Coordinates of C-alpha atoms and ligand atoms in Angstrom, one line a residue:
Chain P
M1 CA 318.0 13.3 155.3
K2 CA 317.8 12.9 158.9
R3 CA 320.0 10.2 158.6
N4 CA 322.8 12.3 157.3
I5 CA 321.8 15.1 160.0
F6 CA 322.3 12.1 162.8
I7 CA 325.6 10.9 161.7
K8 CA 327.2 14.9 161.3
W9 CA 325.7 15.1 165.2
N10 CA 328.4 15.4 167.6
A11 CA 329.2 12.1 170.6
S12 CA 328.1 14.3 172.9
I13 CA 324.6 15.4 171.3
Y14 CA 324.1 12.0 170.9
F15 CA 324.7 10.6 174.5
L16 CA 322.5 12.3 175.3
T17 CA 320.2 11.6 172.6
I18 CA 320.8 8.2 174.0
C19 CA 320.5 9.1 177.5
T20 CA 317.2 11.0 176.5
A21 CA 315.3 7.5 174.9
V22 CA 316.9 5.4 178.6
F23 CA 315.4 7.9 180.3
L24 CA 311.6 7.7 177.6
L25 CA 311.9 4.0 178.0
S26 CA 312.2 3.4 182.1
I27 CA 309.5 6.1 182.5
N28 CA 307.2 4.2 180.2
A29 CA 308.0 1.4 177.7
V30 CA 304.5 0.4 176.5
M31 CA 304.5 4.1 175.7
A32 CA 307.5 4.7 174.1
A33 CA 307.3 1.2 172.0
A34 CA 303.7 2.2 170.9
P35 CA 303.3 5.7 170.5
N36 CA 301.1 5.4 167.3
K37 CA 298.5 3.0 169.5
I38 CA 298.1 5.3 172.2
K39 CA 297.5 8.2 169.8
I40 CA 295.4 6.1 167.7
M41 CA 292.9 4.9 170.3
A42 CA 292.5 8.2 172.4
D43 CA 291.9 9.7 169.0
A44 CA 288.5 7.6 169.4
C45 CA 287.4 8.9 172.4
L46 CA 287.0 12.2 170.6
T47 CA 284.1 10.7 168.8
C48 CA 281.8 11.6 172.0
H49 CA 284.1 13.6 173.8
G50 CA 283.9 16.3 170.8
P51 CA 287.9 17.9 169.8
N52 CA 290.6 17.6 172.0
G53 CA 288.7 15.2 174.3
A54 CA 287.2 19.1 176.0
G55 CA 284.0 17.9 176.2
S56 CA 280.6 17.8 174.3
G57 CA 277.3 18.1 176.0
K58 CA 276.7 16.3 178.8
I59 CA 279.6 14.0 177.9
P60 CA 282.7 15.2 180.6
E61 CA 285.9 16.4 179.5
L62 CA 288.9 14.4 179.0
K63 CA 292.2 16.9 178.4
G64 CA 293.6 17.9 181.0
L65 CA 292.1 15.8 184.3
E66 CA 294.2 14.2 186.7
K67 CA 295.9 10.9 185.3
S68 CA 295.1 9.1 188.8
D69 CA 291.2 11.2 188.6
I70 CA 291.1 9.1 184.9
T71 CA 292.3 5.7 185.7
E72 CA 290.4 5.3 188.8
S73 CA 287.1 5.7 186.7
L74 CA 288.2 3.5 184.0
F75 CA 289.1 1.3 186.4
G76 CA 286.1 1.8 188.1
F77 CA 283.8 1.0 185.2
K78 CA 285.8 -1.7 184.0
S79 CA 285.1 -3.4 187.4
G80 CA 281.8 -2.2 187.4
D81 CA 282.9 -0.8 190.6
E82 CA 281.4 2.6 189.1
K83 CA 278.4 2.1 187.8
S84 CA 277.8 4.1 183.9
T85 CA 275.3 4.1 181.7
I86 CA 278.2 3.6 178.9
M87 CA 281.5 4.0 180.0
G88 CA 281.8 0.3 181.5
R89 CA 280.8 -1.4 178.2
Y90 CA 284.4 0.5 176.8
A91 CA 286.1 0.1 179.3
K92 CA 285.6 -4.0 180.1
A93 CA 287.8 -3.7 176.1
L94 CA 290.9 -2.3 177.6
N95 CA 293.8 -3.6 179.4
D96 CA 295.1 -1.9 182.0
D97 CA 298.4 -0.9 180.4
E98 CA 296.7 0.8 177.6
I99 CA 294.2 2.3 180.6
N100 CA 297.3 4.3 182.0
L101 CA 298.2 5.8 178.7
L102 CA 295.7 6.8 178.0
A103 CA 294.8 8.5 181.2
E104 CA 298.8 10.2 180.1
Y105 CA 298.0 11.2 177.5
F106 CA 294.7 12.9 177.6
S107 CA 295.9 14.6 181.3
A108 CA 299.0 15.7 179.2
L109 CA 296.7 17.6 176.7
D110 CA 296.4 21.9 177.0
K111 CA 294.4 22.1 180.3
Chain H
M1 CA 307.6 13.9 185.8
N2 CA 305.3 11.2 186.3
Q3 CA 303.0 13.3 183.9
L4 CA 304.4 13.7 180.7
D5 CA 303.8 16.2 178.3
R6 CA 303.0 15.4 175.1
R7 CA 305.0 18.0 172.9
T8 CA 308.3 17.1 175.1
F9 CA 307.5 13.6 174.5
I10 CA 307.2 13.7 170.8
K11 CA 310.3 15.8 170.9
L12 CA 312.4 13.5 172.6
L13 CA 310.8 11.1 170.6
G14 CA 312.6 13.4 167.4
A15 CA 315.9 13.2 169.4
A16 CA 315.8 9.3 170.0
G17 CA 315.3 8.6 166.2
V18 CA 312.1 9.0 164.7
V19 CA 309.9 11.2 163.6
S20 CA 306.9 13.2 163.5
T21 CA 304.2 15.9 162.3
T22 CA 303.3 18.6 165.2
S23 CA 299.8 16.4 166.5
G24 CA 300.3 13.7 164.0
L25 CA 301.7 9.9 163.7
V26 CA 305.4 8.8 165.1
F27 CA 307.6 7.5 162.0
P28 CA 310.7 5.8 161.5
S29 CA 313.0 8.8 160.5
S30 CA 314.4 6.4 157.9
A31 CA 310.6 6.6 156.3
A32 CA 309.7 8.6 153.8
A33 CA 307.2 10.3 156.4
G34 CA 306.3 13.5 154.7
T35 CA 306.4 12.5 151.5
K36 CA 303.7 14.4 148.8
A37 CA 301.6 11.1 148.5
R38 CA 298.3 11.8 147.2
V39 CA 295.3 10.8 149.1
V40 CA 292.0 10.7 147.4
V41 CA 289.1 10.1 149.2
V42 CA 285.5 9.9 147.4
G43 CA 282.4 10.5 149.5
G44 CA 282.5 12.9 152.5
G45 CA 279.9 11.2 155.1
F46 CA 280.8 9.7 157.8
G47 CA 283.8 7.8 156.5
G48 CA 285.0 9.8 154.0
A49 CA 285.2 13.2 156.1
T50 CA 286.7 11.8 159.5
C51 CA 289.4 9.8 156.9
A52 CA 290.1 13.0 154.8
N53 CA 289.9 15.3 158.2
Y54 CA 292.4 12.6 160.4
L55 CA 294.9 11.6 157.2
R56 CA 295.6 15.7 157.6
Q57 CA 296.6 15.4 160.7
Y58 CA 298.2 12.1 160.7
D59 CA 300.1 13.4 158.2
S60 CA 299.9 17.4 157.4
N61 CA 302.9 16.7 154.4
L62 CA 300.1 14.5 152.3
N63 CA 298.1 15.5 149.4
V64 CA 294.3 15.0 150.9
T65 CA 291.5 15.4 148.3
L66 CA 287.8 14.8 149.3
I67 CA 285.3 14.0 146.5
E68 CA 281.1 15.3 147.7
P69 CA 278.8 16.0 145.3
N70 CA 276.3 18.2 148.3
I71 CA 278.0 21.1 149.4
Q72 CA 276.1 20.7 152.7
F73 CA 276.0 17.2 154.1
V74 CA 272.8 16.2 155.8
T75 CA 273.1 13.5 158.7
C76 CA 270.8 10.3 158.8
P77 CA 271.9 10.3 162.6
F78 CA 269.2 12.4 164.7
S79 CA 267.2 13.3 161.5
N80 CA 264.5 11.3 163.2
T81 CA 263.8 13.7 165.6
V82 CA 263.6 16.3 162.8
L83 CA 260.8 13.6 161.3
A84 CA 259.3 14.2 165.4
G85 CA 259.6 18.0 165.0
M86 CA 261.7 18.2 167.6
K87 CA 264.6 19.5 165.6
S88 CA 265.2 21.7 162.1
I89 CA 267.4 20.3 159.4
N90 CA 269.6 23.1 158.9
F91 CA 270.2 21.7 162.8
I92 CA 271.6 18.4 161.5
T93 CA 273.4 20.4 158.4
H94 CA 276.7 20.7 158.5
N95 CA 279.4 21.9 155.4
Y96 CA 282.9 21.5 154.6
D97 CA 284.4 24.8 155.7
G98 CA 286.0 23.4 158.7
L99 CA 287.8 20.9 156.6
R100 CA 289.2 23.2 154.5
K101 CA 289.9 25.6 157.3
N102 CA 290.8 23.8 159.8
R103 CA 292.4 20.9 158.3
G104 CA 293.8 21.4 155.1
V105 CA 291.6 19.1 152.7
N106 CA 291.3 19.6 149.4
I107 CA 287.1 19.9 148.5
M108 CA 285.4 19.4 145.3
H109 CA 282.2 19.2 144.3
D110 CA 281.5 16.4 141.7
T111 CA 281.3 12.7 141.6
V112 CA 282.9 10.1 140.8
I113 CA 282.1 8.6 137.7
S114 CA 284.5 5.7 136.8
I115 CA 287.4 4.0 138.9
D116 CA 290.4 2.9 137.2
A117 CA 292.1 0.8 139.5
T118 CA 295.2 -0.3 136.7
A119 CA 296.4 3.3 136.1
K120 CA 295.5 4.9 139.2
K121 CA 292.6 7.2 137.8
I122 CA 289.3 8.8 138.6
K123 CA 287.2 10.1 136.0
L124 CA 284.7 12.1 137.4
K125 CA 281.0 14.0 136.2
S126 CA 282.4 17.5 135.5
G127 CA 285.1 15.5 133.0
K128 CA 288.3 16.0 135.2
T129 CA 290.3 13.2 136.1
L130 CA 292.3 12.2 139.5
T131 CA 295.9 10.7 140.0
Y132 CA 296.0 8.8 143.2
D133 CA 298.7 7.0 145.2
R134 CA 295.9 5.8 148.4
L135 CA 292.2 5.6 147.3
V136 CA 289.9 6.1 149.8
L137 CA 286.2 4.8 149.3
S138 CA 283.0 5.8 151.8
P139 CA 280.3 6.2 149.9
G140 CA 277.5 4.7 151.8
I141 CA 275.0 2.9 150.3
S142 CA 272.6 2.7 147.6
F143 CA 269.0 1.0 147.0
N144 CA 267.6 -2.4 145.7
W145 CA 264.6 -1.3 144.1
H146 CA 264.2 -3.8 141.9
E147 CA 263.6 -6.3 145.2
I148 CA 260.2 -5.2 145.9
E149 CA 257.9 -4.9 142.6
G150 CA 256.8 -1.4 142.3
A151 CA 259.1 0.3 144.1
S152 CA 261.7 2.9 142.6
A153 CA 263.6 6.0 143.1
E154 CA 261.0 7.5 140.9
N155 CA 257.9 6.0 143.4
S156 CA 259.9 7.2 147.0
K157 CA 258.7 10.3 146.3
I158 CA 255.1 9.1 147.3
M159 CA 256.4 6.7 149.5
P160 CA 259.6 8.3 151.4
H161 CA 262.3 6.5 152.5
A162 CA 264.3 9.2 154.2
W163 CA 267.4 6.2 154.1
K164 CA 269.6 9.0 153.1
A165 CA 268.5 12.2 155.2
G166 CA 267.8 15.7 153.5
A167 CA 265.0 16.4 150.9
Q168 CA 263.6 12.8 151.6
T169 CA 263.7 13.5 155.1
T170 CA 262.1 16.5 155.0
L171 CA 259.5 14.8 152.2
L172 CA 258.5 12.8 155.3
Q173 CA 258.2 14.9 158.1
K174 CA 255.6 17.3 155.7
Q175 CA 253.7 14.1 155.2
L176 CA 253.0 13.1 158.8
E177 CA 252.5 16.4 158.8
A178 CA 249.6 16.4 156.7
M179 CA 247.9 13.1 157.8
K180 CA 244.6 13.7 159.0
D181 CA 244.2 12.4 163.1
G182 CA 243.7 9.0 163.1
G183 CA 245.6 7.9 160.7
K184 CA 248.5 5.2 160.0
V185 CA 251.6 5.4 159.6
I186 CA 253.7 2.0 157.7
I187 CA 257.2 2.4 158.5
A188 CA 259.0 -1.2 156.9
S189 CA 262.2 -1.7 157.8
P190 CA 264.7 -4.0 154.8
R191 CA 266.5 -7.3 154.7
K192 CA 269.6 -7.2 156.6
P193 CA 272.0 -6.0 157.0
F194 CA 271.1 -2.3 156.0
R195 CA 272.9 0.5 158.0
A196 CA 271.8 1.8 161.5
P197 CA 270.1 -1.5 161.9
P198 CA 267.8 0.0 165.5
A199 CA 267.0 3.2 163.5
P200 CA 263.7 2.0 162.6
Y201 CA 263.0 1.6 166.3
E202 CA 263.7 5.5 166.8
R203 CA 261.7 5.9 163.7
A204 CA 258.7 4.8 164.6
S205 CA 259.1 5.5 168.6
L206 CA 259.4 9.6 168.0
I207 CA 257.3 9.3 165.3
A208 CA 254.9 8.2 167.8
Y209 CA 256.0 10.7 170.3
Y210 CA 254.5 13.5 167.6
L211 CA 251.3 11.5 166.7
K212 CA 250.7 11.5 170.2
K213 CA 250.8 15.4 170.4
T214 CA 249.7 16.6 167.8
K215 CA 247.2 13.2 165.9
P216 CA 246.7 11.0 169.2
S217 CA 244.6 7.7 167.3
S218 CA 246.6 7.6 164.7
K219 CA 249.0 4.6 164.6
I220 CA 251.2 3.7 163.5
L221 CA 252.7 -0.2 162.0
L222 CA 256.3 -1.2 162.3
I223 CA 256.7 -3.7 159.5
D224 CA 259.7 -5.0 161.4
S225 CA 263.1 -7.4 158.5
S226 CA 264.7 -7.5 161.0
G227 CA 262.2 -10.2 163.7
D228 CA 261.9 -10.2 167.3
S229 CA 264.8 -9.2 169.7
E230 CA 266.6 -8.9 172.8
E231 CA 267.1 -5.2 171.7
L232 CA 263.2 -4.4 170.2
A233 CA 262.2 -6.0 173.4
M234 CA 263.6 -3.4 175.4
F235 CA 262.1 -0.6 173.1
R236 CA 259.0 -2.3 173.2
T237 CA 258.8 -2.3 176.7
G238 CA 259.7 1.6 176.2
W239 CA 256.6 1.9 174.3
E240 CA 254.4 0.1 176.8
K241 CA 255.2 2.7 178.5
L242 CA 255.3 5.6 176.4
Y243 CA 252.8 5.2 173.9
K244 CA 250.8 2.3 174.4
G245 CA 248.5 0.9 171.7
M246 CA 250.1 3.4 169.8
I247 CA 252.6 1.5 167.8
E248 CA 251.8 -2.7 166.3
W249 CA 254.5 -4.7 165.5
V250 CA 254.4 -7.2 162.7
D251 CA 257.2 -9.8 161.9
G252 CA 258.8 -8.9 158.7
S253 CA 261.2 -11.5 158.1
E254 CA 261.4 -13.9 156.3
Q255 CA 258.6 -15.2 155.2
G256 CA 257.3 -11.5 155.6
E257 CA 259.2 -9.5 154.1
I258 CA 257.5 -7.2 152.1
V259 CA 257.7 -8.0 147.9
S260 CA 255.6 -5.1 146.5
A261 CA 254.5 -2.0 146.5
D262 CA 251.3 -0.1 145.5
A263 CA 251.9 3.6 145.0
K264 CA 248.6 4.5 144.3
A265 CA 247.1 2.6 147.2
L266 CA 249.8 3.1 149.6
S267 CA 250.1 -0.6 150.1
L268 CA 252.7 -2.8 150.8
T269 CA 252.5 -6.7 150.4
G270 CA 254.6 -9.6 151.9
R271 CA 253.7 -13.5 151.2
T272 CA 252.5 -14.0 155.1
I273 CA 251.2 -10.2 156.0
G274 CA 249.6 -9.8 153.4
T275 CA 248.5 -6.2 151.7
L276 CA 248.8 -3.5 154.0
K277 CA 247.4 0.4 153.7
G278 CA 248.7 3.6 155.2
D279 CA 247.9 6.9 154.7
V280 CA 251.9 8.0 154.5
V281 CA 254.2 5.1 154.1
N282 CA 257.9 4.9 154.8
L283 CA 259.1 1.8 152.9
I284 CA 262.5 1.4 153.5
P285 CA 264.2 -0.3 150.4
P286 CA 267.5 -3.2 151.0
Q287 CA 270.4 -1.8 150.5
H288 CA 273.7 -2.5 149.0
A289 CA 277.0 -1.1 148.7
G290 CA 276.8 3.0 147.2
E291 CA 276.6 2.6 143.4
I292 CA 280.2 3.8 142.5
A293 CA 281.9 0.9 145.0
R294 CA 279.7 -2.1 142.6
V295 CA 280.8 0.0 139.7
A296 CA 284.4 0.1 140.1
G297 CA 284.3 -3.5 140.9
L298 CA 284.7 -3.3 144.2
A299 CA 282.2 -5.1 145.4
D300 CA 281.1 -9.1 145.8
E301 CA 278.2 -11.0 145.1
S302 CA 276.5 -10.0 148.4
G303 CA 276.4 -6.3 147.2
W304 CA 279.2 -5.5 150.2
C305 CA 282.5 -4.4 149.8
P306 CA 284.8 -7.1 150.8
V307 CA 288.2 -5.3 152.4
N308 CA 291.2 -6.6 155.1
P309 CA 290.0 -4.7 158.1
Q310 CA 293.4 -3.8 159.8
N311 CA 293.4 -1.2 157.1
F312 CA 290.5 -1.2 154.7
A313 CA 292.2 -2.0 151.8
S314 CA 289.4 -3.6 149.6
T315 CA 290.7 -7.1 148.8
L316 CA 289.0 -7.1 145.1
Q317 CA 291.6 -4.2 144.1
K318 CA 295.2 -2.6 145.0
D319 CA 295.1 0.9 146.7
I320 CA 291.9 1.2 147.1
H321 CA 290.1 1.2 150.8
V322 CA 286.4 1.0 151.1
I323 CA 284.9 1.9 154.5
G324 CA 281.5 3.3 156.0
D325 CA 278.8 1.4 155.9
A326 CA 280.3 0.0 151.9
C327 CA 282.6 -2.0 153.4
I328 CA 282.3 -5.6 154.8
A329 CA 283.1 -4.7 158.6
D330 CA 281.3 -7.2 160.9
P331 CA 280.4 -8.0 163.4
M332 CA 280.6 -3.5 164.1
Q333 CA 277.5 -2.2 162.2
K334 CA 276.4 -0.1 159.6
T335 CA 276.4 3.2 161.5
G336 CA 277.6 6.6 161.5
H337 CA 279.8 5.8 164.4
S338 CA 281.2 2.4 162.9
A339 CA 282.5 4.6 159.7
N340 CA 284.3 7.5 162.0
T341 CA 285.9 4.4 163.5
Q342 CA 287.0 2.9 160.4
G343 CA 287.9 6.6 159.0
K344 CA 290.6 7.0 162.0
I345 CA 292.0 3.6 161.5
C346 CA 292.1 4.1 157.8
A347 CA 293.7 7.0 158.0
A348 CA 296.3 5.7 160.2
A349 CA 296.8 2.6 158.2
I350 CA 297.8 5.1 154.8
V351 CA 299.9 6.8 157.0
I352 CA 301.4 4.3 159.4
E353 CA 302.3 2.1 155.8
L354 CA 303.4 5.1 152.9
S355 CA 306.4 5.4 155.8
G356 CA 307.0 1.9 156.4
G357 CA 306.2 1.5 159.6
T358 CA 303.3 -1.6 160.8
M359 CA 300.2 -0.8 162.7
P360 CA 300.0 -1.3 166.4
D361 CA 297.4 -3.3 167.2
V362 CA 293.9 -1.0 168.5
T363 CA 290.2 -1.5 169.9
Y364 CA 288.2 -0.1 167.0
N365 CA 284.2 1.4 168.7
T366 CA 280.9 1.8 167.7
S367 CA 277.8 2.7 169.5
I368 CA 274.4 3.9 168.5
Y369 CA 271.8 6.1 170.3
S370 CA 268.3 5.3 170.0
L371 CA 265.2 8.5 171.2
L372 CA 262.6 7.6 172.2
N373 CA 261.8 10.5 173.2
P374 CA 263.5 14.2 174.0
K375 CA 264.3 12.4 177.4
Y376 CA 264.5 8.2 177.2
A377 CA 267.2 7.3 174.7
L378 CA 268.5 3.4 174.5
S379 CA 272.1 2.2 173.0
S380 CA 274.0 -0.6 171.8
A381 CA 277.5 0.0 172.0
G382 CA 280.9 -2.3 171.0
V383 CA 284.2 -2.3 171.3
Y384 CA 286.3 -5.1 168.6
R385 CA 289.3 -6.1 168.6
L386 CA 291.5 -7.8 164.8
K387 CA 292.2 -11.7 166.1
N388 CA 294.0 -13.5 163.5
G389 CA 292.7 -11.3 160.6
K390 CA 289.7 -10.6 161.6
L391 CA 287.2 -8.8 163.6
K392 CA 286.3 -9.4 167.0
Q393 CA 284.0 -8.3 169.4
V394 CA 285.7 -7.8 172.6
S395 CA 283.0 -6.0 175.0
G396 CA 279.9 -4.0 174.4
G397 CA 275.5 -4.2 174.5
L398 CA 272.7 -2.5 174.7
S399 CA 271.8 -0.4 177.9
A400 CA 270.5 -1.9 181.2
K401 CA 267.5 -3.4 180.5
K402 CA 265.9 -3.0 184.0
A403 CA 267.0 1.2 185.1
S404 CA 265.4 4.0 186.2
R405 CA 263.6 7.2 183.8
K406 CA 266.6 8.6 185.4
T407 CA 269.3 6.4 183.4
R408 CA 267.5 7.0 180.7
L409 CA 267.4 10.2 180.9
K410 CA 270.7 10.1 181.1
E411 CA 271.4 8.7 177.7
A412 CA 269.2 10.4 176.1
R413 CA 271.6 13.7 176.9
F414 CA 274.3 11.9 175.9
A415 CA 272.4 11.4 172.6
S416 CA 273.0 14.7 172.2
G417 CA 277.0 15.2 173.3
W418 CA 277.8 12.5 171.0
Y419 CA 275.2 13.5 167.8
K420 CA 277.6 17.4 169.0
G421 CA 280.4 15.1 169.4
I422 CA 281.3 13.1 166.5
T423 CA 279.9 16.1 163.8
M424 CA 282.7 18.3 164.9
D425 CA 285.2 14.9 165.0
T426 CA 284.1 14.4 161.1
F427 CA 283.3 17.8 159.7
G428 CA 286.6 19.2 161.4
K429 CA 285.2 21.3 163.7
I430 CA 286.9 23.3 166.2
Ligands
FAD1 C1 267.5 7.2 160.1 C2 268.9 7.2 160.5 C3 268.9 7.2 161.9 C4 270.0 6.7 161.9 N1 270.7 7.6 163.4 C5 272.5 6.9 163.4 C6 273.3 7.4 164.9 O1 272.3 7.5 165.2 N2 274.0 6.7 165.3 C7 274.5 6.7 164.2 O2 276.5 6.3 164.2 N3 274.4 5.8 163.2 C8 272.8 6.3 162.4 N4 273.0 6.1 161.5 C9 273.6 5.1 160.5 C10 274.8 6.3 159.7 O3 274.0 7.3 159.3 C11 275.3 5.8 158.7 O4 276.3 4.8 158.7 C12 276.6 6.8 157.9 O5 276.1 7.7 157.3 C13 278.0 5.8 156.6 O6 278.7 6.6 156.8 P1 279.3 6.8 155.2 O7 280.4 7.4 155.3 O8 279.5 5.2 154.9 O9 278.2 7.0 154.6 P2 277.3 8.5 154.1 O10 277.4 9.4 155.6 O11 276.3 8.0 153.4 O12 278.5 9.1 153.0 C14 278.4 8.8 151.8 C15 278.5 10.3 150.9 O13 279.3 9.7 150.0 C16 279.1 11.0 149.2 N5 279.1 10.2 147.8 C17 278.6 8.4 146.9 N6 278.3 8.8 146.2 C18 279.7 9.3 145.5 C19 280.1 9.8 144.5 N7 280.5 8.9 142.9 N8 281.5 10.0 144.0 C20 281.6 11.1 145.6 N9 280.4 11.0 146.4 C21 280.0 10.0 146.0 C22 277.2 10.8 149.6 O14 276.9 12.2 148.3 C23 277.6 10.9 150.8 O15 277.7 11.8 151.1 C24 271.3 6.9 161.1 C25 271.2 5.9 159.2 C26 269.9 6.8 159.6 C27 268.9 6.0 158.5

């Protein structure tokens, strides 16, 4: 079904679509290549941080934070520069791309 | 635009040739994303409830049915706080309204009695049969009573296990309440592997917390099948500080294992440890995968279910997935957090597979907090990734060995936050 709709589109929309795709890829190649990966990994955070990353008791919220605040914390936890009880043990498992993309994901969630 | 709005992002991806549900995963547009596939999930605990919940979040077109006999679920996590009189049983009791109303999961309060993996059909206690495209089992544990002479479901009404929460939790709590000051509580942990490895330590701690307040001459004898460990040492340091002289630890590993129980005499016998008598006896029996998994031929000779950890598909039966305590997901421990993680990953894998995609490389997280008192907690955490088809730990470990009381307090606060978070996340509360 979706294919049919795709074929019926006129050339200009098609062109626009491709531009959008290229634009997206250039913004964030990894995210565009692996949106499911980041969605699944972000959902792992909700076990402790609560539905929608809204925070849970003394466990802080993630949604709507500045991306740079999240990356700063996660890189800090990972290196040990930022003291933590448990987050250091989690952040050490993440690579730099994952940290950036998770931060982007949560910062874009509704504030 | 350095902050990418998720919805815009998904919309743009849609325009670029992939489709997705509003809050779900992204599929190749050529695939049958949004098929009306029918997924049946068995067991509404941490694994099953999470899986049903996320199947519907990842693909709102899926027909998802959760089968669970109980109308309410009583969690083992935080059940030790009920024994200690810190929380009521209501605090650890949850219902399925969130899954039903917020996620559109069909809930059937029934018990699966048999599975026909060839015909893809299950039979329920009520006499109904259901067909499925994919079946997910998260039946938790059953007890191997026969390994301990004199132990039985019947005798657990005298020597409660309280290793499945609910009536057993209340029973043990009442026994502790009725015990005289100066009494002895025996806690005997089971042969490995078992559900929630550090939970016997948490139990000893919180029972000590209760006894210290109400019957301070009482003692606890912990017969520990896990033997000595770094984790135990951290608990023992805490016990020294908080409950000096109250908790006696006995090595119950290997030759020390309990071999018989006498419900009348309230005593337990181990090969090397002899016969020990208590006033309250908490005998936690050896465990294996929930009975239905064994009946359905999903367990191997170990009594647990081998799976492919990428999607938790059974390696013994087609189109059936096993998650939670019942599955073999070593080195992930058998915890509610692990079951929740596996529920999500299994849900994602099913949705992605049904649409012809491939499961990305993701992290598998787990943790378990243990309270030593309301203001002192320790934790154990782990992150795993798939390497050559096997789960390998990439980070994690225990709380800092040396830390201030402030840090232990912080972890106690996080333990409460964790409990609230995971129960909302699992049972679809918003
Ligand atoms: C004292 C204690 C403390 C714990 N503390 C923690 C903690 O702090 N953190 C943590 O992460 N974990 C903790 N755990 C571990 C946690 O409880 C388990 O790991 C978790 O419940 C496993 O989830 P599951 O889905 O595999 O099984 P369960 O949560 O036990 O769910 C299984 C469900 O399946 C249903 N079922 C079984 N057979 C059938 C059938 N034939 N048909 C239909 N339904 C069926 C059962 O009724 C049950 O509701 C603790 C455990 C104990 C005992």
